[in-house]
XYZ file of C-alpha atoms in Angstrom:
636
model
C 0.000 0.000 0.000
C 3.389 2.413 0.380
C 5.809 3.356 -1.941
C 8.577 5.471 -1.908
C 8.296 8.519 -4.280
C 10.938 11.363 -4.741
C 8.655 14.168 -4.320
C 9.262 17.851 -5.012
C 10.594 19.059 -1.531
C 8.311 20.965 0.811
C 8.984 23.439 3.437
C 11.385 21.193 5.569
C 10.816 19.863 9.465
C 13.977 20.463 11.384
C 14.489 19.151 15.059
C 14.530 21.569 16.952
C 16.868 20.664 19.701
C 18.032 23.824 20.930
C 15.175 23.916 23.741
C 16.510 20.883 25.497
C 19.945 22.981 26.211
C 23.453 22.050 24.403
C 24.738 20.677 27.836
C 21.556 17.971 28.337
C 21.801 16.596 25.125
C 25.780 16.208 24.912
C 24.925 14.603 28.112
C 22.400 12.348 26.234
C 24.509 11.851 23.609
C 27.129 10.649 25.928
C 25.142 7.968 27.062
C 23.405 6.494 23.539
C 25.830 7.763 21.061
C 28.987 6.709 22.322
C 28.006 3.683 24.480
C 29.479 1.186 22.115
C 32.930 3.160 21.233
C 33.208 4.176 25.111
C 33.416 -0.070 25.709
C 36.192 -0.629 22.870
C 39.402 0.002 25.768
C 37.750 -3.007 27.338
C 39.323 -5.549 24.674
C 40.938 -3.549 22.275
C 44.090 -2.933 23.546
C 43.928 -7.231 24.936
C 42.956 -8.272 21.467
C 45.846 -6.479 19.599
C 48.619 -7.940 21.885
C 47.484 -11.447 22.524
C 44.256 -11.746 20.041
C 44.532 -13.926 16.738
C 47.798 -11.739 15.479
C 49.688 -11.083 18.792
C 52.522 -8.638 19.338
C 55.314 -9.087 20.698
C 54.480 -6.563 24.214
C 58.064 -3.837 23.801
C 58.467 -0.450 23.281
C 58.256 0.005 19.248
C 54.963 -2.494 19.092
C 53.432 -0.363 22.284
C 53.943 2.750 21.018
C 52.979 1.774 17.289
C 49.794 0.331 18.343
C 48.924 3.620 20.599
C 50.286 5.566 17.648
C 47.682 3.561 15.037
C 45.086 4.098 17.729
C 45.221 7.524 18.287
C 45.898 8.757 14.800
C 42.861 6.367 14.003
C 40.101 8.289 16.207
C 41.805 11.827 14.723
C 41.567 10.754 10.995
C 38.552 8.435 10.940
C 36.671 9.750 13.885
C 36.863 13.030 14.029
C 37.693 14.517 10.667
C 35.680 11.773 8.631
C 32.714 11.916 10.748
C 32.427 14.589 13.380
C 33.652 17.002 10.970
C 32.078 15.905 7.716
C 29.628 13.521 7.421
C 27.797 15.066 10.601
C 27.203 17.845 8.139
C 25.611 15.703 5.719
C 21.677 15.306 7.930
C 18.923 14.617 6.002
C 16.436 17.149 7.705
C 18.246 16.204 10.796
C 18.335 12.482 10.268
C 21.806 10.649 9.863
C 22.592 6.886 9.055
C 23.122 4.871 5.873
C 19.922 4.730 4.835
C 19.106 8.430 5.495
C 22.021 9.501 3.405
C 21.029 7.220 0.912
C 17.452 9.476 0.533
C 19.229 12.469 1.063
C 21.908 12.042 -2.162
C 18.777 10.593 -4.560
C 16.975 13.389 -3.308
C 19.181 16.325 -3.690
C 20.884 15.234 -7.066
C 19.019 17.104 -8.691
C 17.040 15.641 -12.414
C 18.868 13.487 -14.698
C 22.007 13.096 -11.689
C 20.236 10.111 -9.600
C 22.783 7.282 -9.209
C 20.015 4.460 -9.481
C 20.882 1.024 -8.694
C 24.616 1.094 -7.449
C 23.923 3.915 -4.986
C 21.193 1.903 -3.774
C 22.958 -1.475 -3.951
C 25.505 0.351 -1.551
C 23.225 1.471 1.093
C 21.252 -1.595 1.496
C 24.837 -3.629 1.928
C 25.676 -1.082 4.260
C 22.449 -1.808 6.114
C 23.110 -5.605 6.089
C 26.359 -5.622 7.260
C 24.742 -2.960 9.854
C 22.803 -6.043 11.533
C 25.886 -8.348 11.300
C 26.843 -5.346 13.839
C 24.102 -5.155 15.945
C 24.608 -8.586 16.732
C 28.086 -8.726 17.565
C 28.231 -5.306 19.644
C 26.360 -6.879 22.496
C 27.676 -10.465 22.355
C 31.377 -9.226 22.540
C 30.870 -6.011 25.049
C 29.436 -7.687 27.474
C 31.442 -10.696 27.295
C 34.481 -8.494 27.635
C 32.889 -6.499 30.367
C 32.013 -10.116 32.803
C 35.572 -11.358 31.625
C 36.845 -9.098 34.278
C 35.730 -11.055 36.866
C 38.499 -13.351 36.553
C 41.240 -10.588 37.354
C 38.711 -10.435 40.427
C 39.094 -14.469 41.479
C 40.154 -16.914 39.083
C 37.390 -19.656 40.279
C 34.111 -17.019 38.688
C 35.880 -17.635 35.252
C 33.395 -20.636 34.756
C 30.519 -17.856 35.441
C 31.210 -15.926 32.539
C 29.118 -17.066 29.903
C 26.263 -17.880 31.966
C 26.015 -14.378 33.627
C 26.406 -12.609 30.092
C 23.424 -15.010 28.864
C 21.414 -13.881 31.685
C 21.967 -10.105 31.131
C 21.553 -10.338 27.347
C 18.051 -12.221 28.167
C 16.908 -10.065 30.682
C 18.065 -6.612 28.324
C 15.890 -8.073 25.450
C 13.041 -8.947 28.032
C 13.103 -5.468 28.977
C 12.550 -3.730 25.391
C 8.692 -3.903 25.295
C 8.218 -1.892 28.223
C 9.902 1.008 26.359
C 13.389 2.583 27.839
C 12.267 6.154 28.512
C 12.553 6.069 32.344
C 15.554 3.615 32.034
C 17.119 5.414 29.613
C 17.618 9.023 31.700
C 20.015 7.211 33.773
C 22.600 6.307 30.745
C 23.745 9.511 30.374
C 25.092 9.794 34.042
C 26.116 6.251 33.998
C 28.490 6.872 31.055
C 29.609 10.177 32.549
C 30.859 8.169 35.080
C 32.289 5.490 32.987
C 34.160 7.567 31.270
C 35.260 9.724 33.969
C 36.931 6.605 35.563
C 38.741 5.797 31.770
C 39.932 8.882 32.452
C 41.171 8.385 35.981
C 42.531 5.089 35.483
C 44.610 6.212 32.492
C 45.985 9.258 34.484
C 47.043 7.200 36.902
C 49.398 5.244 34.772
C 50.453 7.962 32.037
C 51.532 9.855 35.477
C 53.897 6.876 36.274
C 55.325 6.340 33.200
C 54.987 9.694 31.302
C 57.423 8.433 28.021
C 54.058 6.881 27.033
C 52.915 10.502 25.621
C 55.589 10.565 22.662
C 53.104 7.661 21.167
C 50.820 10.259 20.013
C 53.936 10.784 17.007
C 52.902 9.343 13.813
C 56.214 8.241 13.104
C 55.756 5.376 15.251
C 53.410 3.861 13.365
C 55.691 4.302 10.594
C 58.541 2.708 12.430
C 55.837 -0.052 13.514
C 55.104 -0.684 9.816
C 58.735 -0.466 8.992
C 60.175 -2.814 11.271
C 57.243 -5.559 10.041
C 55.133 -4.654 7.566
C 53.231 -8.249 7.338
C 52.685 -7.718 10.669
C 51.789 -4.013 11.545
C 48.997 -4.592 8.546
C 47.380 -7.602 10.669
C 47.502 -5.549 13.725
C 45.296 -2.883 11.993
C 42.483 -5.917 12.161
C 42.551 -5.033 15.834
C 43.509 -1.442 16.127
C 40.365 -0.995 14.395
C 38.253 -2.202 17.109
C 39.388 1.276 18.854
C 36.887 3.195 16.407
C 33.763 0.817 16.388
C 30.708 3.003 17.224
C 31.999 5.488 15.205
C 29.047 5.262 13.184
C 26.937 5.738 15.586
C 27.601 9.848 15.459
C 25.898 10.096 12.320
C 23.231 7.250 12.813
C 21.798 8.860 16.195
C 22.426 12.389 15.142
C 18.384 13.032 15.053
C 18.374 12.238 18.552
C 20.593 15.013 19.919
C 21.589 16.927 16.809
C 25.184 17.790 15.319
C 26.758 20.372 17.777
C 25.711 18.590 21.007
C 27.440 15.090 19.415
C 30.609 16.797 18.031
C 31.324 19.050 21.299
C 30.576 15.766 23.603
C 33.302 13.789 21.524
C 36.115 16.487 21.510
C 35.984 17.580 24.452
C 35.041 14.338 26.940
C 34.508 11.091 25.015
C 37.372 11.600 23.178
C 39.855 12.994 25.815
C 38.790 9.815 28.104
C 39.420 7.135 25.396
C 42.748 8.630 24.548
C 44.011 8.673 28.361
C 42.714 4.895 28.794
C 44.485 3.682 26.019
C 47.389 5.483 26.477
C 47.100 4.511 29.989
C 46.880 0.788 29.287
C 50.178 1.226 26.974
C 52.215 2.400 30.208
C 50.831 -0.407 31.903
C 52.340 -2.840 29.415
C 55.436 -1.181 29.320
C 56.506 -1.972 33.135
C 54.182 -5.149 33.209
C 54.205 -6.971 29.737
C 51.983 -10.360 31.301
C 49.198 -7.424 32.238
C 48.034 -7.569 28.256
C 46.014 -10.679 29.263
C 43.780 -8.087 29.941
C 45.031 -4.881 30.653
C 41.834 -2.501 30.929
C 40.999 -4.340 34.527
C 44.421 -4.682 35.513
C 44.948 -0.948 35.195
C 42.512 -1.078 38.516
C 44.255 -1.678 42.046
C 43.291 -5.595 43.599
C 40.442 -4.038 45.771
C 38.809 -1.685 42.792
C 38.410 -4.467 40.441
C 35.178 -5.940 41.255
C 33.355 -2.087 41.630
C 35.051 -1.133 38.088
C 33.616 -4.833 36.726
C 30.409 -3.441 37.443
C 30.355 -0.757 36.234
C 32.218 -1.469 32.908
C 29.253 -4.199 32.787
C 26.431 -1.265 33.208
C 28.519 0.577 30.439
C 28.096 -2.697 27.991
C 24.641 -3.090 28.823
C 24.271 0.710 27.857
C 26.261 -0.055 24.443
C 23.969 -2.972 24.100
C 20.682 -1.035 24.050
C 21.906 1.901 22.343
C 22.367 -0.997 19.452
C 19.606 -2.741 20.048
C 17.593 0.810 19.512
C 19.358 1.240 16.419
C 18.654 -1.422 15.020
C 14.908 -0.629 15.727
C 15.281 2.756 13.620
C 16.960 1.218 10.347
C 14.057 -1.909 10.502
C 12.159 1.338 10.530
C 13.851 3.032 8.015
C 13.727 0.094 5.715
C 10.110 -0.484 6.139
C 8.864 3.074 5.069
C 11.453 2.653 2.204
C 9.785 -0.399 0.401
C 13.216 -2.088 1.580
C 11.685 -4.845 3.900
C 8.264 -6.174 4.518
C 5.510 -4.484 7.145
C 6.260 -5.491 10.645
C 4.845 -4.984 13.812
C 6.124 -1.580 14.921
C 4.804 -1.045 18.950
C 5.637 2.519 20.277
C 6.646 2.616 23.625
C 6.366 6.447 24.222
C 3.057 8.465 23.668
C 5.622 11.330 24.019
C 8.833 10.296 21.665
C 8.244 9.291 18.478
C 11.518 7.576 18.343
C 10.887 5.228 21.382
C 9.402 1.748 19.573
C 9.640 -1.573 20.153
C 9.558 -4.300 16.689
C 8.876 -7.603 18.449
C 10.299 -10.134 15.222
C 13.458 -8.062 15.093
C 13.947 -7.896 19.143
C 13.423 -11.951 19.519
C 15.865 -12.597 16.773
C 18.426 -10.569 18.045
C 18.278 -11.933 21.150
C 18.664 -15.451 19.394
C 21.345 -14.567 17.574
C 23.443 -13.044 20.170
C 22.933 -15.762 22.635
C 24.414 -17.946 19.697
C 27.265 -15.725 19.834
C 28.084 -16.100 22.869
C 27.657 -20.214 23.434
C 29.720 -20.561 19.891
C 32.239 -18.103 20.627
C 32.869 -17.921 24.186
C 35.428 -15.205 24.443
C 35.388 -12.069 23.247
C 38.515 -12.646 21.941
C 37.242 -14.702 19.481
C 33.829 -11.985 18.704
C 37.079 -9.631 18.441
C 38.069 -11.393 14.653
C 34.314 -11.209 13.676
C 33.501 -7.561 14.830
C 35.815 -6.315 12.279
C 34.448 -6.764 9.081
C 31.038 -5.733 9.714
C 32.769 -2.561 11.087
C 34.956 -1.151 8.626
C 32.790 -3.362 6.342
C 30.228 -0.057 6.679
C 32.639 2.402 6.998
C 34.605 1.652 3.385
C 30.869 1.448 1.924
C 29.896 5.422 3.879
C 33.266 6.899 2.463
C 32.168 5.657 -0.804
C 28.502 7.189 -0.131
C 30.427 10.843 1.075
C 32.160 10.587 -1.896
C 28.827 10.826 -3.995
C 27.758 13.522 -1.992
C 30.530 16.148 -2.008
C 30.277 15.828 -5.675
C 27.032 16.022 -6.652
C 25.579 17.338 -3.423
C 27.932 19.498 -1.819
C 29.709 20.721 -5.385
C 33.540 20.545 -3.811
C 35.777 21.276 -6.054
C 37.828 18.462 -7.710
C 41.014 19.129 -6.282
C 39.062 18.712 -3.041
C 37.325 15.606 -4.024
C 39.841 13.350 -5.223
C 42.422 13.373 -2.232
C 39.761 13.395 0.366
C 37.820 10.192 -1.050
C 41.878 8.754 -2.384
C 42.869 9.246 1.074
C 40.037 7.797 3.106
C 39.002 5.006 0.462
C 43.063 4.276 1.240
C 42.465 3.915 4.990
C 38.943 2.089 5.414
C 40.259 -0.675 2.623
C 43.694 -0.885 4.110
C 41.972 -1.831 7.751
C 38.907 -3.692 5.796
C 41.456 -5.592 3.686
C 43.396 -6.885 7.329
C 39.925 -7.897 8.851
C 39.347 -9.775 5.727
C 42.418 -12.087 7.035
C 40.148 -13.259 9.752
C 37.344 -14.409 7.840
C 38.256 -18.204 8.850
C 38.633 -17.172 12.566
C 35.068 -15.667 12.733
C 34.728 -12.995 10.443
C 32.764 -15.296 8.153
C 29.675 -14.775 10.298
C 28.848 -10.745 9.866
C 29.650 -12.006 5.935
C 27.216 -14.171 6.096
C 24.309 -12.407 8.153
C 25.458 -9.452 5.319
C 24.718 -11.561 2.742
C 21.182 -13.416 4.095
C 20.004 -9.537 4.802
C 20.902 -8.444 1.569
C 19.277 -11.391 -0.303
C 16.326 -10.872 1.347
C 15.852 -6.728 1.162
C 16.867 -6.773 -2.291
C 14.587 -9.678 -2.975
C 11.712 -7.699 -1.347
C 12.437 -4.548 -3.438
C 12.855 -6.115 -6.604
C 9.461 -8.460 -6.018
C 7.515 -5.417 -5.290
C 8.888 -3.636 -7.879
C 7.750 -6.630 -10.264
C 4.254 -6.787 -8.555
C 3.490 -3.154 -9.170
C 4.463 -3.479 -12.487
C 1.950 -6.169 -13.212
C -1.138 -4.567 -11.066
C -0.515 -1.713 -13.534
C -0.349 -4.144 -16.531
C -3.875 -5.415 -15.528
C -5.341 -1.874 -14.366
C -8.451 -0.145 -15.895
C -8.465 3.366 -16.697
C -10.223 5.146 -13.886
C -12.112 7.437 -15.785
C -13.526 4.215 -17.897
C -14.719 2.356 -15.150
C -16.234 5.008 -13.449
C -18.589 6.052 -16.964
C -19.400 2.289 -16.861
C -19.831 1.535 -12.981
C -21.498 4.879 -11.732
C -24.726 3.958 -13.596
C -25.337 0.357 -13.440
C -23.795 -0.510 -9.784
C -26.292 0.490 -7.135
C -25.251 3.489 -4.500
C -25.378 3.098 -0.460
C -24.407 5.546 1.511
C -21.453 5.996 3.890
C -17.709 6.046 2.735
C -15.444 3.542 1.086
C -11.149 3.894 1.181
C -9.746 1.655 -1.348
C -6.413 1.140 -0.644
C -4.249 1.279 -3.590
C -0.647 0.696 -4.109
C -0.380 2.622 -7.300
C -2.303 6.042 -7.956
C -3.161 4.958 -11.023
C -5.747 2.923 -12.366
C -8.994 0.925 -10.256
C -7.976 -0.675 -7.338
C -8.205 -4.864 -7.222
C -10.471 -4.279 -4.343
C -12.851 -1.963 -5.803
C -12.985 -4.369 -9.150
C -13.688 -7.444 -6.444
C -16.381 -5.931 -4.649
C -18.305 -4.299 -7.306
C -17.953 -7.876 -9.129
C -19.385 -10.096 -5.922
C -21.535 -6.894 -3.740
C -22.903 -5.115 -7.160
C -22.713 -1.495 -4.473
C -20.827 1.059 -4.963
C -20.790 4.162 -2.062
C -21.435 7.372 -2.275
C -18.193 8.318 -1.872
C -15.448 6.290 -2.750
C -11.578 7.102 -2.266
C -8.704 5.900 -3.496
C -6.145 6.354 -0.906
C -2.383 5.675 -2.279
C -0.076 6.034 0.982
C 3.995 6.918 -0.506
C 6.502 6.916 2.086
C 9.026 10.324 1.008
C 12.570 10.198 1.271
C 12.400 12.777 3.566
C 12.305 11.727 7.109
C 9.200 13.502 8.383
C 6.885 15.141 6.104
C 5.313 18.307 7.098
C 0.989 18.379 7.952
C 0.127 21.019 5.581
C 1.507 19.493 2.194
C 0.683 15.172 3.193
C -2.800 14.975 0.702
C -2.943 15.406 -2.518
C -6.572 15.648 -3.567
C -7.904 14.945 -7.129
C -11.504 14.932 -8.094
C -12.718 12.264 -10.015
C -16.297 12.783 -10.471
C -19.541 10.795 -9.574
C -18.661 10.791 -5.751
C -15.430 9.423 -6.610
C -11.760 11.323 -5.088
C -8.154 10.080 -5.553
C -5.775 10.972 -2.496
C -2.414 10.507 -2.143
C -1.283 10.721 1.676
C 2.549 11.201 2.223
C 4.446 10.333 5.184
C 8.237 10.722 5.847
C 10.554 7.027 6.267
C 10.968 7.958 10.152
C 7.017 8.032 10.789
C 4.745 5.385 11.628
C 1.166 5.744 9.335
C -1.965 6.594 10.791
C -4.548 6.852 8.357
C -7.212 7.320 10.773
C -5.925 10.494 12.381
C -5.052 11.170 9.292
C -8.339 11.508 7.612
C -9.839 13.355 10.517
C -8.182 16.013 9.908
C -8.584 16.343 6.128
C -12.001 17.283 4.942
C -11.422 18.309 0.843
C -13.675 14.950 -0.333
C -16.819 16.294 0.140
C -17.053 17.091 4.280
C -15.447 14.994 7.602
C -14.671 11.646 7.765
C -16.751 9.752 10.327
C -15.088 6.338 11.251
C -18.136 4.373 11.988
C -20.289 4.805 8.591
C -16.704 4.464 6.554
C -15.544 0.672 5.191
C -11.699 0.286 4.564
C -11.252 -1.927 1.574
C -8.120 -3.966 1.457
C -6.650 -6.206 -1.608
C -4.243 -9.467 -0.445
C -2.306 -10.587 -3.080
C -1.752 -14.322 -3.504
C 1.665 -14.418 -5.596
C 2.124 -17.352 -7.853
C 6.011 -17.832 -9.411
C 5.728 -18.192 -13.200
C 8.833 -18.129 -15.915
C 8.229 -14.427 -16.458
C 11.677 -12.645 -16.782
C 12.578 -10.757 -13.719
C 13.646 -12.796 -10.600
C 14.540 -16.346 -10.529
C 12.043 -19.062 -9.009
C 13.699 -19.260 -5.803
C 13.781 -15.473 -4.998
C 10.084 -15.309 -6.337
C 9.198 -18.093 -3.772
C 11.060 -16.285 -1.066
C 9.109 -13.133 -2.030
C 5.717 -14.939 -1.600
C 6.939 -16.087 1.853
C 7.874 -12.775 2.846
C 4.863 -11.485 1.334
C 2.594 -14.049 3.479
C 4.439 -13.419 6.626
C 4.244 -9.617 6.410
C 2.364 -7.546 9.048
C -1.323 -6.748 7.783
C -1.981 -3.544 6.174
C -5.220 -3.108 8.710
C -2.477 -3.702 11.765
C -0.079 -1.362 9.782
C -1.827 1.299 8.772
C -3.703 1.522 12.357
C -7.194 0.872 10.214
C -10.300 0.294 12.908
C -10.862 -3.786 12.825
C -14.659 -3.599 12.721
C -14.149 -1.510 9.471
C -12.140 -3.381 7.394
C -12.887 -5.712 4.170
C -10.496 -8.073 2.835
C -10.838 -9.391 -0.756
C -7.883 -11.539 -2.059
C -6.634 -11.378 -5.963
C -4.018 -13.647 -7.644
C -0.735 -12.428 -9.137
C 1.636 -13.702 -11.331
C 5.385 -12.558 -11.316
């Protein structure tokens, strides 16, 4: 019943997030935006010394790795994304699929990218999910690993106390995570507050640590072993996961309150840690076992495993929400089928719950965590799906600052050379890993993109033939008006295309012989804008003999209401009255055939999905005791 339809661009909705005060929402943003690259120090740091690749734990590999790190968050973090693509909001929206709108919308006639643009965003959104899955699997495991610096014996405890809070953090979504969620932003504070401390503490001992922040000693790093140094970067990369976050939450809290909250706290607290942990190594090598725990005295440990737990938990949800948003996203899109989409907030839009995607999460992640065990061995998987997205965003900026932005060539070229350079040199060393667990965010990347490329190409294919088989409207109305008999009240037929009759309206004049007074062919299209302003959503045509054509538009981060929306629209002949008007709805019963277009197998796999999606009545918020169903069959 939706489609998305580049649409001539109205006045614009910004958020307005200036009334909440600059210091709250870097305070927010603290807690949601930079819960998942606030937990990297926790194995980071362990992985690169004694993960898959280990180093030997001296002075040139120390000071490399901190080099790598740091210049890492400065390049990547903080130029790539803070500074640039935090400038690139669609109406205040950020994330793949946001930019993805955003460049087809701006480019302006005749400059759309079509298909490979596309292709790139939706693989960016599958290997987005490969993410979501990991992030909690492998932060909390790293978080409950710390335990065993408390007392050997609670190593055995491990995986089932990370089961139970994964469990009990999924159990938890459908009551909604406003109240919950007020306390993340002081809980972070804190966290990060004691990265800070800890990494003081241990800088202040052993202050030669500070000349790692020279880039020549990653040069001497890569120098000395070059084979090597390059397979480090598959764990120095772990440093900057999250960092897409920035732009994916930046409706939430806006630009300025995310960029100030990263350079001047998030930031500043990551850098002391790690640098922290690197003077740690360098008086106790055996400390890179795990060296974010041992930075804590004996008596600390068990306080800071708590807390470094609440932190994970925090990451966790912060994903978890995310991946909430881009099921969203992809929904309004025409990217996935309908799904049950709860809202948890009659406040905040953004607060909702999507059952199907919550329970297989939690599925998924528990797998994780009985196959893997350590979080060493998430460490070689989180990777790919990482800088998996980030290669695939540089090559989405690099669309943009041409054809959006209009930089200048000489601008262009070494920005994209010189970024495209980094994200494939640390994508290319993840890639190394594939046999040691990198394999799986390849292959959740893969299923997802099957199956949202399989639902936009089906749909596309389905359209097509409802139009093949449609009437002209203005035909069937000089031959229906004044044969069928007229009843009063108000039908909606619900149309996927605004052209031609409906299937419903064909069925029911065909078995009921009634037509009502006033009939309406409602066409919902989902914009590529993310919220659509109230004063330009219908477009109204008159079609004559009671009969109107309107075509309701939402934006891809709003949840339809037609309903509420009707109330308040009263250009088809006076208000809409929900109790003397039908809703008439047309299921489609697919049936594969040999016509060119998809193969058998994804046609079959479209039918399924097709079966299995959430009702348009359920969808669409239509009143139950008001709603006909008439079925058609389709061949694709």
């Amino acid at each position: 019943m939706s489609s998305t339809a580049p649409t001539a661009a109205p006045a614009t909705i910004p958020h307005d997030h200036h009334s909440d005060g600059l210091s709250k929402l870097a305070l927010g943003a603290i807690g949601v935006v930079y819960g998942d690259i606030g937990t990297s120090p926790l194995y980071a740091m362990k992985e690169v010394f004694v993960g898959h690749h280990p180093l030997a734990v001296d002075r040139l590999h120390i000071f490399g790795v901190l080099s790598l790190v740091f210049w890492s968050l400065v390049l990547i973090v903080t130029f790539k994304y803070v500074m640039v693509i935090l400038r690139a909001d669609n109406n205040g929206e950020g994330g793949s699929l946001a930019l993805l709108a955003l460049i087809q919308r701006r480019s302006g006639p005749g400059k759309r990218w079509g298909p490979s643009l596309v292709m790139l965003g939706v693989l960016a959104t599958a290997l987005f999910f490969g993410d979501c899955m990991i992030t909690p699997a492998i932060s909390v495991l790293s978080a409950v690993e710390g335990l065993a610096t408390v007392e050997q014996r609670f190593d055995s405890f491990v995986i089932p106390i990370a089961a139970a809070i994964m469990i009990g953090l999924f159990y938890l979504q459908k009551v909604g995570t406003a109240k919950v969620g007020k306390l993340f932003g002081p809980i972070m504070a804190v966290y990060f507050v004691t990265l800070s401390v800890l990494g003081l503490i241990h800088v202040a001992a052993q202050p030669e640590v500070l000349l790692a922040l020279d880039p020549r000693w990653a040069i001497r790093f890569a120098a000395a072993d070059g084979t090597l140094a390059f397979l480090a970067l598959g764990s120095v990369v772990l440093a900057v996961t999250g960092a897409e976050a920035l732009y994916a939450d930046m409706g939430h809290f806006g630009r300025r309150p995310i960029a100030l909250a990263w350079l001047w706290f998030v930031f500043p607290a990551l850098m002391l840690n790690y640098l922290g942990q690197g003077a740690l190594l360098l008086g106790d090598p055996s400390a890179a076992q795990n060296p974010f725990f041992l930075m804590a005295p004996e008596q600390w440990r068990l306080p800071l495993v708590i807390l470094a737990t609440l932190a994970t938990v925090i990451a966790s949800q912060a994903v978890i929400t995310g991946a909430y948003s881009v099921v969203q996203q992809a929904v309004q899109l025409g990217l996935m089928p309908r799904l049950r989409i709860d809202h948890t907030s009659a406040s905040a839009a953004g607060q909702i719950y999507i059952p199907s995607v919550n329970w297989a999460l939690m599925v998924m992640v528990l797998l994780l965590i009985f196959g893997f065990r350590e979080s060493s061995n998430l460490a070689a998987a989180y990777g790919i799906a990482v800088t998996g997205t980030m290669f695939i965003s540089t090559c989405m900026v690099a669309v943009l600052i041409q054809r959006v932005w209009h930089w200048p060539i000489a601008a262009v070229v070494p920005f994209v050379a010189s970024f495209l350079l980094i994200d494939g040199l640390y994508f290319s060393s993840n890639l190394t890993k594939v046999p040691d667990g990198g394999w799986f965010p390849l292959l959740v990347a893969i299923i997802v993109f099957v199956l949202l490329t399989t639902w936009a190409t089906g749909r596309k294919l389905m359209l097509e033939r409802m139009r093949e088989g449609a009437m002209p409207i203005k035909v069937f109305i000089g031959s229906a008006a004044n044969s069928a008999t007229r009843v009063t009240g108000t039908a909606v037929f619900m149309t996927s295309t605004p052209e031609g009759v409906p299937p419903a309206l064909l069925h029911n004049l065909k078995h009921n012989r009634v037509l009502h007074e006033r009939v309406i062919l409602l066409t919902v299209k989902v914009t590529d804008m993310p919220f659509y302003p109230e004063q330009d959503r219908f477009n109204h045509e008159v079609l004559g003999e009671g009969f109107h054509r309107v075509i309701l538009r939402y934006g891809f981060m709003e949840s339809p209401d037609i309903p509420a929306a009707l109330k308040s629209f009263d250009q088809c002949g006076g208000e809409f009255r929900m109790m003397e008007t039908s809703f008439f709805l047309s299921r489609q019963t697919l049936l594969a055939s040999a016509h060119p277009g998809m193969a058998i197998w994804r046609e079959k796999l479209f039918s399924w999905m097709l079966r299995n999606a959430e009702s348009a009545m359920e969808f669409f918020r239509l009143p139950t005791n008001r709603v006909v169903e008439l079925g058609s069959q389709i061949e694709i």
